[in-house]
Short mmCIF file of C-alpha atoms in Angstrom, two decimals:
data_model
loop_
_atom_site.label_atom_id
_atom_site.label_comp_id
_atom_site.label_asym_id
_atom_site.label_seq_id
_atom_site.Cartn_x
_atom_site.Cartn_y
_atom_site.Cartn_z
CA MET A 186 51.25 107.48 115.33
CA PRO A 187 51.19 110.98 116.90
CA MET A 188 53.94 110.00 119.37
CA LEU A 189 56.13 109.10 116.43
CA ILE A 190 55.95 112.68 115.23
CA THR A 191 55.47 114.74 118.41
CA PRO A 192 58.90 116.04 119.48
CA GLU A 193 60.62 114.59 122.55
CA TYR A 194 62.85 117.68 122.85
CA LEU A 195 62.48 121.07 121.22
CA PHE A 196 65.39 123.51 121.10
CA SER A 197 65.46 127.15 120.01
CA SER A 198 68.64 126.44 117.97
CA VAL A 199 71.42 123.88 117.67
CA SER A 200 73.49 126.09 119.97
CA ALA A 201 70.98 125.43 122.78
CA ILE A 202 71.99 121.75 122.78
CA THR A 203 74.78 121.38 125.34
CA PRO A 204 77.38 118.70 126.01
CA ALA A 205 75.89 118.44 129.54
CA PHE A 206 72.43 117.67 128.09
CA LEU A 207 73.90 115.00 125.83
CA LYS A 208 75.90 113.46 128.68
CA GLU A 209 72.75 113.36 130.85
CA LYS A 210 70.95 111.48 128.05
CA GLY A 211 73.89 109.11 127.40
CA VAL A 212 74.43 110.46 123.86
CA ASP A 213 77.93 110.84 122.44
CA ALA A 214 77.21 110.73 118.69
CA LEU A 215 75.05 113.24 116.81
CA VAL A 216 73.61 112.91 113.33
CA LEU A 217 73.15 116.43 111.95
CA ASP A 218 70.71 117.67 109.34
CA VAL A 219 71.98 120.57 107.18
CA ASP A 220 69.23 122.68 105.60
CA ASP A 221 67.40 124.85 108.13
CA THR A 222 69.26 123.08 110.96
CA LEU A 223 72.95 124.07 110.64
CA THR A 224 72.40 126.73 107.98
CA ALA A 225 69.70 128.35 105.87
CA HIS A 226 68.23 126.16 103.14
CA GLY A 227 70.70 125.74 100.27
CA SER A 228 73.38 127.91 101.91
CA GLN A 229 77.06 127.00 102.17
CA GLN A 230 77.55 129.65 104.90
CA LEU A 231 77.77 128.84 108.56
CA ASP A 232 76.82 131.32 111.30
CA ALA A 233 79.53 131.97 113.91
CA GLU A 234 77.11 130.67 116.58
CA VAL A 235 76.85 127.28 114.86
CA GLU A 236 80.59 127.14 114.21
CA GLN A 237 81.26 127.76 117.93
CA TRP A 238 78.67 125.12 118.84
CA LEU A 239 80.43 122.56 116.63
CA GLY A 240 83.68 123.45 118.38
CA ARG A 241 82.08 122.87 121.81
CA MET A 242 80.73 119.50 120.67
CA ARG A 243 84.11 118.42 119.32
CA ALA A 244 85.88 119.60 122.50
CA ALA A 245 83.43 117.49 124.53
CA GLY A 246 84.29 114.45 122.42
CA VAL A 247 80.89 114.22 120.71
CA LYS A 248 81.05 112.35 117.39
CA LEU A 249 79.40 114.35 114.59
CA MET A 250 78.16 113.34 111.13
CA ILE A 251 75.93 115.03 108.61
CA VAL A 252 73.01 112.97 107.37
CA SER A 253 70.98 114.83 104.75
CA ASN A 254 68.27 114.04 102.24
CA ASN A 255 70.01 116.41 99.86
CA THR A 256 72.38 115.48 97.06
CA LYS A 257 76.10 114.79 97.34
CA LYS A 258 76.67 117.92 95.23
CA ARG A 259 74.94 120.00 97.93
CA VAL A 260 76.22 118.23 101.04
CA SER A 261 79.81 117.34 100.16
CA PRO A 262 81.27 120.88 99.99
CA PHE A 263 79.43 121.87 103.18
CA ALA A 264 80.64 118.81 105.08
CA ALA A 265 84.20 119.26 103.77
CA ARG A 266 84.23 122.87 104.98
CA LEU A 267 83.24 121.64 108.44
CA GLY A 268 85.57 118.64 108.35
CA LEU A 269 82.65 116.25 108.95
CA PRO A 270 81.81 112.91 107.41
CA PHE A 271 78.43 112.77 105.70
CA VAL A 272 75.69 110.63 104.26
CA SER A 273 73.74 112.26 101.40
CA MET A 274 70.45 111.12 99.86
CA ALA A 275 69.57 109.65 103.25
CA CYS A 276 65.85 109.18 102.39
CA LYS A 277 64.65 110.30 105.83
CA PRO A 278 62.16 109.33 107.30
CA LEU A 279 63.48 105.94 106.13
CA THR A 280 66.36 104.80 108.29
CA PHE A 281 69.03 103.87 105.71
CA GLY A 282 71.07 107.02 106.35
CA LEU A 283 70.84 106.64 110.12
CA ALA A 284 71.93 103.00 109.90
CA ALA A 285 74.92 103.99 107.75
CA ALA A 286 75.86 106.71 110.25
CA ARG A 287 75.57 104.29 113.20
CA ARG A 288 77.89 101.81 111.49
CA ARG A 289 80.43 104.55 110.71
CA PHE A 290 80.21 105.92 114.25
CA GLY A 291 80.67 102.42 115.66
CA VAL A 292 78.22 103.13 118.49
CA PRO A 293 75.02 101.45 119.61
CA ARG A 294 71.76 103.27 118.87
CA ALA A 295 71.43 104.09 122.57
CA ARG A 296 74.47 106.40 122.27
CA MET A 297 73.26 108.45 119.29
CA ALA A 298 70.63 111.08 118.49
CA ILE A 299 69.58 113.13 115.48
CA VAL A 300 69.47 116.92 115.33
CA GLY A 301 67.04 118.31 112.76
CA ASP A 302 64.31 120.83 112.06
CA GLN A 303 61.52 118.79 110.45
CA LEU A 304 59.09 116.48 112.19
CA PHE A 305 58.09 114.46 109.11
CA THR A 306 61.69 113.65 108.15
CA ASP A 307 64.10 113.99 111.08
CA ARG A 308 61.75 113.23 114.00
CA LEU A 309 59.97 110.42 112.19
CA ALA A 310 63.27 108.84 111.11
CA ALA A 311 64.48 108.94 114.73
CA SER A 312 61.25 107.23 115.85
CA PHE A 313 61.59 104.49 113.25
CA PHE A 314 65.27 103.97 114.13
CA GLY A 315 64.74 104.08 117.89
CA ILE A 316 66.91 107.09 118.75
CA PRO A 317 66.10 110.49 120.28
CA ALA A 318 65.36 113.45 118.04
CA LEU A 319 66.60 116.85 119.14
CA VAL A 320 64.29 119.06 117.11
CA VAL A 321 65.47 122.64 116.51
CA SER A 322 63.64 125.72 115.32
CA PRO A 323 64.43 126.26 111.63
CA ARG A 324 67.27 128.59 110.67
CA GLY A 325 67.33 130.98 107.76
CA GLY A 326 64.83 133.03 105.86
CA PRO A 327 61.48 132.22 104.27
CA ALA A 328 61.01 128.57 103.46
CA ARG A 329 60.15 127.17 100.04
CA LYS A 330 56.43 126.54 99.40
CA ASP A 331 56.72 122.77 100.01
CA ILE A 332 58.49 123.37 103.33
CA GLN A 333 55.92 126.01 104.32
CA PHE A 334 53.20 123.41 103.70
CA LYS A 335 54.99 120.82 105.89
CA ARG A 336 55.48 123.43 108.63
CA ARG A 337 51.73 123.99 108.74
CA LEU A 338 51.17 120.22 109.03
CA GLU A 339 53.65 120.12 111.97
CA GLN A 340 51.67 122.62 114.07
CA PRO A 341 49.32 120.11 115.81
CA PHE A 342 52.32 118.01 116.88
CA LEU A 343 54.16 121.05 118.21
CA ARG A 344 51.03 122.08 120.15
CA ARG A 345 50.83 118.56 121.59
CA TYR A 346 54.46 118.85 122.75
CA TYR A 347 53.63 121.99 124.73
CA GLN A 348 50.29 120.60 126.00
CA LYS A 349 52.20 117.62 127.46
CA GLY A 350 54.39 120.07 129.41
CA GLY A 351 57.22 120.32 126.91
CA LYS A 352 59.37 123.43 127.01
CA LEU A 353 61.52 125.19 124.46
CA LEU A 354 65.05 124.37 125.58
#
């Protein structure tokens, strides 16, 4: 079970994920989490750094789709602002949202990956679905109490990543 949760790749931010890295891994479709991945939790604002990163991904021909556990009311305006399709109420770590995204992308699993900040939702969903997880350091300010609790539970898995020779990319 620990390998299901221990990150495969750990990035300082979404902007550290490059088209060259994706090409090397054979990935041309990214499923994107919203809260604490693209923006601060609950925010509709997008940092210039993330906006530029989305532009680089689009220019490289990478297919992008938001897949969030949050409600349509939260995700829809954010996705519309970015011009991205979305799946809300994805129920990660269950794989319903990832399966819906794969069908909409029209790509095999081997060509897609998920970008997210939480090990017990994003990373675990990727493990169950059989795709890589590109785990990013959380964006934004102080997390809610429930998220703070989950972050503490993630620590042994993050330590294991580094003990196995993993690096912050």
